[in-house]
Coordinates of N, CA and C in Angstrom, one line a residue:
X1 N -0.8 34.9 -6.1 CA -0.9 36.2 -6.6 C -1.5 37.2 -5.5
X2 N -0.7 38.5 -5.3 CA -1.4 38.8 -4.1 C -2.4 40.0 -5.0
X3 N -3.5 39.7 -3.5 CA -4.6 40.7 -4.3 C -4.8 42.2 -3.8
X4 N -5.5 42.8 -4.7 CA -4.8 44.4 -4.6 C -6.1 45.1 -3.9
X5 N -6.1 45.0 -2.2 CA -7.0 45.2 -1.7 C -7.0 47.0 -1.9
X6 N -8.1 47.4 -1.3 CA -8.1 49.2 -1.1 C -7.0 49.3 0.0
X7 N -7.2 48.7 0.8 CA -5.7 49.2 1.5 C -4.3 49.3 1.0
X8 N -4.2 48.0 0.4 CA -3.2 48.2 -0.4 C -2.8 49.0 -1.5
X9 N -3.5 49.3 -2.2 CA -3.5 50.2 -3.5 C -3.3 51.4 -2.6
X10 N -3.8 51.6 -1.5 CA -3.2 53.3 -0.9 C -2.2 53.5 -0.6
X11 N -2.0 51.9 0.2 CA -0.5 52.1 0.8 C 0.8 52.3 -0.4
X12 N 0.4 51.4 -1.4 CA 1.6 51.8 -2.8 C 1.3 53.1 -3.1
X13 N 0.1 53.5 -3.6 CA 0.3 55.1 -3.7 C 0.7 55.8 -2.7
X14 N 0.6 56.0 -1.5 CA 1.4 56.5 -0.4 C 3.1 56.4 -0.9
X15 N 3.7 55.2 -0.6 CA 4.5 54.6 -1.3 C 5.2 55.3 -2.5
X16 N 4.7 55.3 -3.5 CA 5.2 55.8 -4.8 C 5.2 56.9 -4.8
X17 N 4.5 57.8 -4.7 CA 4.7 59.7 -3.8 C 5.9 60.2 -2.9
X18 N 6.1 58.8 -2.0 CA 7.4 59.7 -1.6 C 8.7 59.3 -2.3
X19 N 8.4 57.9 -2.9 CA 9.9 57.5 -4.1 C 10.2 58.2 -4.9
X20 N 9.0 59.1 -5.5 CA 8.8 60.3 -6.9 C 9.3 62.1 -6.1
X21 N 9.1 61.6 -4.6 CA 9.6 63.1 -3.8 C 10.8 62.8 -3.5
X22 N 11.7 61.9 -3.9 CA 12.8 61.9 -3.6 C 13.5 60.6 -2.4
X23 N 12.6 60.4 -2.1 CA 12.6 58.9 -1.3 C 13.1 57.5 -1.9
X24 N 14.4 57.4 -2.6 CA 14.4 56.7 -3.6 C 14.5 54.8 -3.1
X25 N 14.6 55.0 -1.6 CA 15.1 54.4 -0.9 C 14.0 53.1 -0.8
X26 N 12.6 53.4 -0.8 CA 11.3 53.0 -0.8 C 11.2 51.9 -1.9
X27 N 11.5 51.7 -2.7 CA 11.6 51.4 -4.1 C 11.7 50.2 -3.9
X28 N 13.2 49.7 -3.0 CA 13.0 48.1 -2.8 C 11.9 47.4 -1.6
X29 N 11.6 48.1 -0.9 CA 10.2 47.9 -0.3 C 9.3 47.4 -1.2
X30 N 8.8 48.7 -2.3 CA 7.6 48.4 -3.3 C 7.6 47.4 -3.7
X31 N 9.1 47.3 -4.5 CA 9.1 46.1 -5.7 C 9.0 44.7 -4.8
X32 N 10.1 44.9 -3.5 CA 10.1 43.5 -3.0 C 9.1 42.4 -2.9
X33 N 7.8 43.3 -2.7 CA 6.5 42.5 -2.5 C 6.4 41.8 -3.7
X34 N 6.8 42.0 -5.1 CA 6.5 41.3 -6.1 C 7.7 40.8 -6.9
X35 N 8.5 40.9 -6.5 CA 10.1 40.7 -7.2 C 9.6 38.7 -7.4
X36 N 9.3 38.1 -6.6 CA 9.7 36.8 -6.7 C 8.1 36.7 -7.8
X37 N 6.7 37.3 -7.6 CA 6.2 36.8 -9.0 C 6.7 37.7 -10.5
X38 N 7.8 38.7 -10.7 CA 8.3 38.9 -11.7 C 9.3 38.0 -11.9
X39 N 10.6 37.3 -11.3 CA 10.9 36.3 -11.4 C 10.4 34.7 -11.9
X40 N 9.2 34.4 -11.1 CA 8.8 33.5 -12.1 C 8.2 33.4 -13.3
X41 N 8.0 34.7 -13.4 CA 7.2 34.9 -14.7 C 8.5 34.6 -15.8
X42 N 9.9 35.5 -15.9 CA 10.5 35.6 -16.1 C 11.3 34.0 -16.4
X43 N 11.2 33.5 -15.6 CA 11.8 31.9 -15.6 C 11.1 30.7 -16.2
X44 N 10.0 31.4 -16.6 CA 9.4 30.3 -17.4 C 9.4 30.1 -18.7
X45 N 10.6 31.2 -19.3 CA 10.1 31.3 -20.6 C 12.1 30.9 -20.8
X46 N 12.7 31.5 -20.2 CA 14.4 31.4 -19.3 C 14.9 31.0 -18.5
X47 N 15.0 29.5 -19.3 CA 15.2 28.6 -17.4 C 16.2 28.9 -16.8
X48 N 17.5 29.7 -17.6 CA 18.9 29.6 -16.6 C 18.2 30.8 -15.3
X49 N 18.3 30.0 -14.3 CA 18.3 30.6 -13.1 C 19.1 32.3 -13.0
X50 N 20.4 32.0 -13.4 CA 21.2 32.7 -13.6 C 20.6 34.2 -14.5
X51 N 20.3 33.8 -15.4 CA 20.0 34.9 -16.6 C 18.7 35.2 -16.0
X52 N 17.8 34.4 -15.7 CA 16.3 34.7 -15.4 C 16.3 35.8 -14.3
X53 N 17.1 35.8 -13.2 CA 17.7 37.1 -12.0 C 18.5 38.0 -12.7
X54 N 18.7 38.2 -13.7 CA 19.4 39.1 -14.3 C 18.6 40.4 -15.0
X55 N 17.8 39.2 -15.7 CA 16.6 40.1 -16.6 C 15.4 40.2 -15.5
X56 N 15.2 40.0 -14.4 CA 14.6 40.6 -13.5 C 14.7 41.4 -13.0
X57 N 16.2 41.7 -12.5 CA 16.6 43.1 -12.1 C 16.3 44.3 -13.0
X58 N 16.9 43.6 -14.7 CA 16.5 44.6 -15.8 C 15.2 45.6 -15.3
X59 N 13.9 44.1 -15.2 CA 13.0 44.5 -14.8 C 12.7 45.8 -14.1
X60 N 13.0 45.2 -13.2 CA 12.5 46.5 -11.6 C 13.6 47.7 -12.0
X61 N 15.1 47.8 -12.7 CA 15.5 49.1 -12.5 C 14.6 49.9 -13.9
X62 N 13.6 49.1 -14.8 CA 13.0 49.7 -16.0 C 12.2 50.5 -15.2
X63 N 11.5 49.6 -14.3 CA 10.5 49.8 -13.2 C 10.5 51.2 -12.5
X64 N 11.9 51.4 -12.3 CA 12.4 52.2 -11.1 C 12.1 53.9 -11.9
X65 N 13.1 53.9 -13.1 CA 13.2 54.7 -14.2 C 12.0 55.1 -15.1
X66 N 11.1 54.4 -14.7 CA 9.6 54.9 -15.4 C 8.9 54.9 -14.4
X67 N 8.8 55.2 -13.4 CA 7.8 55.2 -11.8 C 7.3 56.1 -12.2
X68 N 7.8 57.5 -12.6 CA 6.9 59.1 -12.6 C 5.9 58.9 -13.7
X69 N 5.9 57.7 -14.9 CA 5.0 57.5 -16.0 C 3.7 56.6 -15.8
X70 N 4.0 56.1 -14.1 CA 3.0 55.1 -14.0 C 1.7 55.6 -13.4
X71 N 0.4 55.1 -14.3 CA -0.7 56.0 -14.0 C -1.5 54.8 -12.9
X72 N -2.1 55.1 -11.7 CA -2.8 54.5 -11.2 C -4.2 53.8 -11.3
X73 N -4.7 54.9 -12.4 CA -6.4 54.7 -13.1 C -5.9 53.9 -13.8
X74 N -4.8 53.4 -14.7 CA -5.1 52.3 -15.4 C -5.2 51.4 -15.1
X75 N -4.3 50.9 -14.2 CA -3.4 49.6 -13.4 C -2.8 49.5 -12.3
X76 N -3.4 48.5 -11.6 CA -2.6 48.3 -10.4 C -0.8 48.5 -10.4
X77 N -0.4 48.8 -10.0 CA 1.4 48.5 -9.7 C 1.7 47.2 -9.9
X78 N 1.0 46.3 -9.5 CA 1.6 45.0 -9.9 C 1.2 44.8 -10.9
X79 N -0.4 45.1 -11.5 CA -0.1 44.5 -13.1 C 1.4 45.4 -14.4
X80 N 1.1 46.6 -13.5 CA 2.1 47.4 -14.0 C 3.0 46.7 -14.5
X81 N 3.6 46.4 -13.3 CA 5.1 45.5 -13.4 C 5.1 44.5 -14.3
X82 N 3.6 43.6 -14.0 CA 4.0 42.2 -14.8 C 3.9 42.5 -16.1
X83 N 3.2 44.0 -16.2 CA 3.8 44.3 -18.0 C 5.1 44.4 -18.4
X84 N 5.4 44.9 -17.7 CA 7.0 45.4 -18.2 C 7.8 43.8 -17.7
X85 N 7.7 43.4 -16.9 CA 8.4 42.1 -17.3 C 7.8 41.0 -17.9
X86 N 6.8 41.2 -18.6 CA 6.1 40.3 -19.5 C 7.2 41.0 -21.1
X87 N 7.2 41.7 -21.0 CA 8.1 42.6 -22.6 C 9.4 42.7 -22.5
X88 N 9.7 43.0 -21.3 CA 10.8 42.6 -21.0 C 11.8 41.5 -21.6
X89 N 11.2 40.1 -20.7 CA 11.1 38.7 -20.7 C 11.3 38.7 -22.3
X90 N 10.2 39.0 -22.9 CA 10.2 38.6 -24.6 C 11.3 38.9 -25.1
X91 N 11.7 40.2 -24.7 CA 12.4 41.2 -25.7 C 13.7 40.5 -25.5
X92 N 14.6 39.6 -24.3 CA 15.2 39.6 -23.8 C 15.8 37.9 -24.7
X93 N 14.6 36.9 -24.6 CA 14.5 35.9 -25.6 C 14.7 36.0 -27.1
X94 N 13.7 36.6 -27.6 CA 14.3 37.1 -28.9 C 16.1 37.4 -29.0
X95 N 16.3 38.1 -28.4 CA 17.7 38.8 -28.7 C 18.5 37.7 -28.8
X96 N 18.5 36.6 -27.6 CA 19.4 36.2 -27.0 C 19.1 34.5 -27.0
X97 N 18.1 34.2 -28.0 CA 17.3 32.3 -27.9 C 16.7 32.2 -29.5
X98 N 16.8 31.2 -29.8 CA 15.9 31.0 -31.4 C 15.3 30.7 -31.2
X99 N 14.1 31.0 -31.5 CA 12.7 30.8 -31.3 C 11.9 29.9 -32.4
X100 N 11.4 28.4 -32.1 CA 10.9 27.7 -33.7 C 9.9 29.0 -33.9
X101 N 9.6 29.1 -35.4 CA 8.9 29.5 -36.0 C 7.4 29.0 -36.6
X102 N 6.0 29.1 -35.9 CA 5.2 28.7 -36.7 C 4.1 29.3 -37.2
X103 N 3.4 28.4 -37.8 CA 2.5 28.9 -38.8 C 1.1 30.1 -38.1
X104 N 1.1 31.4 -38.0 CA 0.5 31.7 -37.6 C -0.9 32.0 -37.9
X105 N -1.9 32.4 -37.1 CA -3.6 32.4 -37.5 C -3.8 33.5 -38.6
X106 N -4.4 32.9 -39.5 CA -4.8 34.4 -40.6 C -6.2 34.9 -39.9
X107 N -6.1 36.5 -40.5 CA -7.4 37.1 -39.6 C -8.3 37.4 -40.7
X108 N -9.7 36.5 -40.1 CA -10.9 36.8 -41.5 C -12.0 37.4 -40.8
X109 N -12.7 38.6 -41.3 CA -13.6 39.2 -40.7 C -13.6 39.9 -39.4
X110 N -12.2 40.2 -38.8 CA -12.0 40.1 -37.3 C -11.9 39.4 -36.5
X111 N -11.7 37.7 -37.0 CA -11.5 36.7 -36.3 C -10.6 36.4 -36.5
X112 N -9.6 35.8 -35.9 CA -8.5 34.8 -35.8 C -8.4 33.4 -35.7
X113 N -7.9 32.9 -37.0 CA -8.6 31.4 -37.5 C -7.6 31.1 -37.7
X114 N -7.2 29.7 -38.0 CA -6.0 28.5 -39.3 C -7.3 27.4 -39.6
X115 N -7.1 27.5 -40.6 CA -7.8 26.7 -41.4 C -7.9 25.3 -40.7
X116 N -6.5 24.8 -40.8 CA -5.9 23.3 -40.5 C -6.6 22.7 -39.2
X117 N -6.2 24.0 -38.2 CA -6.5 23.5 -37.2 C -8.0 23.4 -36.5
X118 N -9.3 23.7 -37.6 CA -10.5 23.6 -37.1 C -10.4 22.3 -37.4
X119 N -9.8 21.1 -37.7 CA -9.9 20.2 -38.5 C -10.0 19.1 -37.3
X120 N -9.6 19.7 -36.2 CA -9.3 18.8 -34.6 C -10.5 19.2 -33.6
X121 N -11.5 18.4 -33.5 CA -12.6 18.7 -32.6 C -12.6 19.4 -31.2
X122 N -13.4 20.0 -30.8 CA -12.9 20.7 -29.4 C -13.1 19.6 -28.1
X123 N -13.7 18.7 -28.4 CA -14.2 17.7 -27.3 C -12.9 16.6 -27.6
X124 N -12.3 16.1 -28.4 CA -10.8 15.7 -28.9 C -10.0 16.4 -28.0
X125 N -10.0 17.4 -28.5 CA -8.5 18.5 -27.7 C -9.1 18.4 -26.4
X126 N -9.8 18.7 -25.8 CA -10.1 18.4 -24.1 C -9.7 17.2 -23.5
X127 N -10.1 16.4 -24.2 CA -9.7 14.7 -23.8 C -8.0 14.7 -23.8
X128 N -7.3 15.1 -24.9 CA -6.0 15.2 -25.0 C -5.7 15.8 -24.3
X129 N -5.9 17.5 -24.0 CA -5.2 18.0 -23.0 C -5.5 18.0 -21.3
X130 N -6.4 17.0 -20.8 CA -6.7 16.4 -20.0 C -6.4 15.2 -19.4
X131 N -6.1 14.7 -20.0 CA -5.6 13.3 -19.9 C -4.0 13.4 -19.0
X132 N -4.4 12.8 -18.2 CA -2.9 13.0 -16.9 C -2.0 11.2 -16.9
X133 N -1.9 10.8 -18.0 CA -0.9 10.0 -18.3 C 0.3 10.2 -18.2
X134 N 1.1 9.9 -17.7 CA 2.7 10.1 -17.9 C 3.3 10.4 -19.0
X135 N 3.1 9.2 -20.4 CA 3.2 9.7 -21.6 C 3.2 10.7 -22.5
X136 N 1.5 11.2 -21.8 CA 0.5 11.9 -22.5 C 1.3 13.2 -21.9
X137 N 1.3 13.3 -20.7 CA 1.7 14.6 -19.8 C 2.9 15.1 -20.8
X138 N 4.2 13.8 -20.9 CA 5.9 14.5 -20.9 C 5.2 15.4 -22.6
X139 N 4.5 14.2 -23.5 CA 4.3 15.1 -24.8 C 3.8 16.4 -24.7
X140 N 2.7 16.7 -23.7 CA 2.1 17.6 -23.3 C 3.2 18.8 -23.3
X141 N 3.6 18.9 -22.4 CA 5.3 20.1 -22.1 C 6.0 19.7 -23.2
X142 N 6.3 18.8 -23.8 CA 7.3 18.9 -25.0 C 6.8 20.1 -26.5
X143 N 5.0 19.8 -25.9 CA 4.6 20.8 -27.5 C 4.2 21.8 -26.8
X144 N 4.6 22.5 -25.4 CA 4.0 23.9 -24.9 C 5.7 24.2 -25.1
X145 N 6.9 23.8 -24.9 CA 8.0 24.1 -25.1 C 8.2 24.3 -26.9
X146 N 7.7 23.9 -27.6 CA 7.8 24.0 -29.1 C 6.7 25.6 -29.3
X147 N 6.2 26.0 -28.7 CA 5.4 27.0 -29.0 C 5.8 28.6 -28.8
X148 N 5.8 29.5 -29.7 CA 6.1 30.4 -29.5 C 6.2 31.2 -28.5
X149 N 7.4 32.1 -28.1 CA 7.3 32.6 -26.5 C 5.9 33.2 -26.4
X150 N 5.4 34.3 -27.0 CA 4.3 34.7 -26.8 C 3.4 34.0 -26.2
X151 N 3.1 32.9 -27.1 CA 2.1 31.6 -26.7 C 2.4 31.2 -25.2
X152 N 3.7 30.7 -25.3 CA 4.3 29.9 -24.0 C 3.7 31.1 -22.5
X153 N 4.3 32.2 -22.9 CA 4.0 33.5 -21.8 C 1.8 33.7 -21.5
X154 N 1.5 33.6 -22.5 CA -0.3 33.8 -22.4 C -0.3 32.5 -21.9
X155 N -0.1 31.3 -22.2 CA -0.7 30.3 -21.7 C -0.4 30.4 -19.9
X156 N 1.0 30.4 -19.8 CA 1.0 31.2 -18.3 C 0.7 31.8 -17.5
X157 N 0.4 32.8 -17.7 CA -0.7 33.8 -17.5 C -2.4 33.5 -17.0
X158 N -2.6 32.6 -18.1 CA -3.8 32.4 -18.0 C -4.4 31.0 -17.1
X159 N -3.4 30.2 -17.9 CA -3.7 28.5 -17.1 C -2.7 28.5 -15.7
X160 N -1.7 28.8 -15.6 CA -0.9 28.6 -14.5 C -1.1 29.7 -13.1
X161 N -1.2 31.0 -13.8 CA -1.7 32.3 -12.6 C -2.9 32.5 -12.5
X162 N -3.6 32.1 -13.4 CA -5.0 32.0 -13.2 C -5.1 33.7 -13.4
X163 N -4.6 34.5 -14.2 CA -5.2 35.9 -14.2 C -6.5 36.0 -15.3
X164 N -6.7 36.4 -14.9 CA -8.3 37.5 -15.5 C -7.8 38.0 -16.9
X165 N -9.1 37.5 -18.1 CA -8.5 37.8 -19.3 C -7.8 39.6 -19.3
X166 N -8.9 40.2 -18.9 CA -8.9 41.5 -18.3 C -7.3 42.1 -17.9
X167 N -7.1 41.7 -17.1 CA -6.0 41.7 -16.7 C -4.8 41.4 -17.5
X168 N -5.1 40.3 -18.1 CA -4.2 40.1 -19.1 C -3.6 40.8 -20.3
X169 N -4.6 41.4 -20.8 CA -5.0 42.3 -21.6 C -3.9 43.6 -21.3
X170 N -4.3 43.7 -20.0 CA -3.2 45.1 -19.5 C -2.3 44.5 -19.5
X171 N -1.4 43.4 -19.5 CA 0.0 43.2 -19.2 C 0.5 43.1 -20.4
X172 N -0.4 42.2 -21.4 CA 0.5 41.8 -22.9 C -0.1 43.4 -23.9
X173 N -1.3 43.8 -23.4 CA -1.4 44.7 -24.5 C -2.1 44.2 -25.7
X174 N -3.1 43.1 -25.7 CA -3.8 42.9 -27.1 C -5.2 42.6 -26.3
X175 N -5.9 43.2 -27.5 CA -7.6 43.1 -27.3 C -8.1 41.8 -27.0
X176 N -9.2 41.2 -25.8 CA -9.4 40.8 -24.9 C -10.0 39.8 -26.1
X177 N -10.7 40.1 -26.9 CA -11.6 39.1 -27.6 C -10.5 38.4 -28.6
X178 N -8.7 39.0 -29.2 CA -7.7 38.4 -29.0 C -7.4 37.3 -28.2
X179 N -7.1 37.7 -27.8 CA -6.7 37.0 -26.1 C -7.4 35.2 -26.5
X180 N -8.5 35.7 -26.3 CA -9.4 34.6 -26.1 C -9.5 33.7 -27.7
X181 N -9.8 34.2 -28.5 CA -9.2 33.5 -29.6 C -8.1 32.6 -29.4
X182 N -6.8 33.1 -28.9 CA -5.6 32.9 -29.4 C -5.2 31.8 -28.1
X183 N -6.0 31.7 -27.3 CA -6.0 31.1 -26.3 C -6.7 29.1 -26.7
X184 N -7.7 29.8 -27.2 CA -8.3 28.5 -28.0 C -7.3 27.9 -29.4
X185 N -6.9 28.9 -30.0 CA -6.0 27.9 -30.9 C -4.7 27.4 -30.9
X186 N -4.2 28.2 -29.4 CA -2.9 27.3 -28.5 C -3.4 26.2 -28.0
X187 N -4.8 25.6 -27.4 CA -5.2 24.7 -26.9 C -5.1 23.7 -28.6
X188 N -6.1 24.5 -29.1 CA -5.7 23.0 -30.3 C -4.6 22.9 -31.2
X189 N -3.5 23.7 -30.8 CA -1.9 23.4 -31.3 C -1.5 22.7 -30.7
X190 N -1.3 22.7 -29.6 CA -1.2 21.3 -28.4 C -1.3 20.6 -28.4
X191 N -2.5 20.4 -28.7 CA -3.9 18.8 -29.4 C -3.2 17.9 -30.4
X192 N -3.3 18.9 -31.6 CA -2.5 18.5 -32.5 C -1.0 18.0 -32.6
X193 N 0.0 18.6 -32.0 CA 1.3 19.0 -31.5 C 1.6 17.5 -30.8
X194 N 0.4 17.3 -29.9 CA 0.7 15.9 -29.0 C 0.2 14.4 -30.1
X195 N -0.7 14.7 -31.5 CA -1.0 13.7 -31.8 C 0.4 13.2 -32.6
X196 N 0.9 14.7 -33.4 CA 2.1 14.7 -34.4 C 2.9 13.4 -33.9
X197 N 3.6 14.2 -32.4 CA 4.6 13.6 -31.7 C 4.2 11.9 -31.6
X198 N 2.6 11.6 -31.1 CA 2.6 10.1 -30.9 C 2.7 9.5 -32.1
X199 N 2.2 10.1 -33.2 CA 2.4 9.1 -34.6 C 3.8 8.9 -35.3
X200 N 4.7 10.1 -34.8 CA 6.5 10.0 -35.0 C 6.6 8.8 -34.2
X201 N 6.3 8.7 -33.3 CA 7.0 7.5 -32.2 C 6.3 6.2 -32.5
X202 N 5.5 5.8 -32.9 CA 4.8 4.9 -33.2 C 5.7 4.5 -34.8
X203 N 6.1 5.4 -35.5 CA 6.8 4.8 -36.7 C 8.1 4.3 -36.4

C-alpha cells in the first residue's frame, strides 16, 4: 500500500489542478500509481480476470468524471479511489453474481449482536482461525467464500491490507465502532462456518 507522504499528497494536488484546468491527459499518470491496488481489490471479490479489468476501468473513468467533487480535507486520493472501487466492486456483484444470503446481526442498544453466535468462545475462534492445517486452512477459505460480499470486501481490507479501521471507515462509509463489531462477528462466523463444514464431513 503506498503511503501518502506530504510530498506526495502535493504532488497529486499539483496533479489534479491541472487535470480540472484542462490537462485531461494527467489522469492516467494519477490513477496509474494505483490502478493495480484497485484491481486487486476488485478481484477479490470477481475472480474472472477478465471482468475484474473491466470493472476497474469502470472504476477510474467514475474516478475521472467525479475528480472536480473530490475534496482533499477528507481523503487522501487513494483512499478516495478505494472508495469508489470498493462500491463499485459491490454494486457490480450484486447485479451480475448471487450472493448466499445470511442471517444478519440484530442491533440492541447500539450494538450489533446474533444471539447464536455468542454461543462460540473467543479463545475457540482464535484457535480455529489460527490453526494453519491444510484441512483446517481449505475449510477456512471455503466459509470466507460463503460470506457475504460486504463481509468478504471488510475482511480484506482489514486482515489482508492491513488498512486502519479509520481508514476503512472512509472507504466503505460505516461508523468505525461498526466496523469493529462487524469485524468480530465475521471472525466467529468463520469459527462456526469451519466447525459446520467439519461435522458435515465427519457424517
Amino acid at each position: 500500500m503506498t503511503g501518502n507522504t506530504p510530498q506526495a499528497i502535493q504532488d497529486e494536488t499539483l496533479l489534479i489542478r491541472r487535470i480540472l484546468d484542462g490537462d485531461t491527459r494527467l489522469f492516467r499518470q494519477l490513477a496509474g500509481r494505483y490502478a493495480g491496488q484497485v484491481l486487486r481489490m476488485v478481484a477479490r471479490l470477481i475472480p474472472s480476470h477478465e471482468e475484474a479489468e473491466e470493472v476497474t476501468q469502470d472504476v477510474l473513468l467514475e474516478a475521472f468524471q467525479s475528480l472536480a467533487r473530490y475534496d482533499a480535507r477528507q481523503a487522501s486520493f487513494q483512499t478516495w479511489l478505494m472508495r469508489i472501487a470498493y462500491h463499485t466492486a459491490l454494486k457490480h456483484y450484486r447485479q451480475h453474481h448471487k450472493s448466499v444470503q445470511f442471517v444478519e446481526m440484530e442491533q440492541d442498544n447500539g450494538e450489533y449482536r446474533s444471539s447464536w453466535l455468542d454461543t462460540i468462545p473467543d479463545d475457540e475462534t482464535d484457535i480455529l482461525l489460527d490453526d494453519t492445517d491444510t484441512d483446517r486452512v481449505t475449510l477456512m477459505e471455503r466459509a470466507i467464500d460463503m460470506l457475504k460480499p460486504d463481509d468478504q470486501m471488510l475482511l480484506n481490507l482489514y486482515y489482508f491490507d492491513n488498512r486502519p479501521i479509520r481508514e476503512i471507515s472512509c472507504i466503505t462509509e460505516h461508523d468505525e465502532s461498526y466496523l469493529r463489531s462487524r469485524l468480530q462477528w465475521i471472525r466467529k462466523r468463520i469459527a462456526i462456518t469451519i466447525k459446520t463444514l467439519e461435522s458435515n464431513e465427519e457424517k
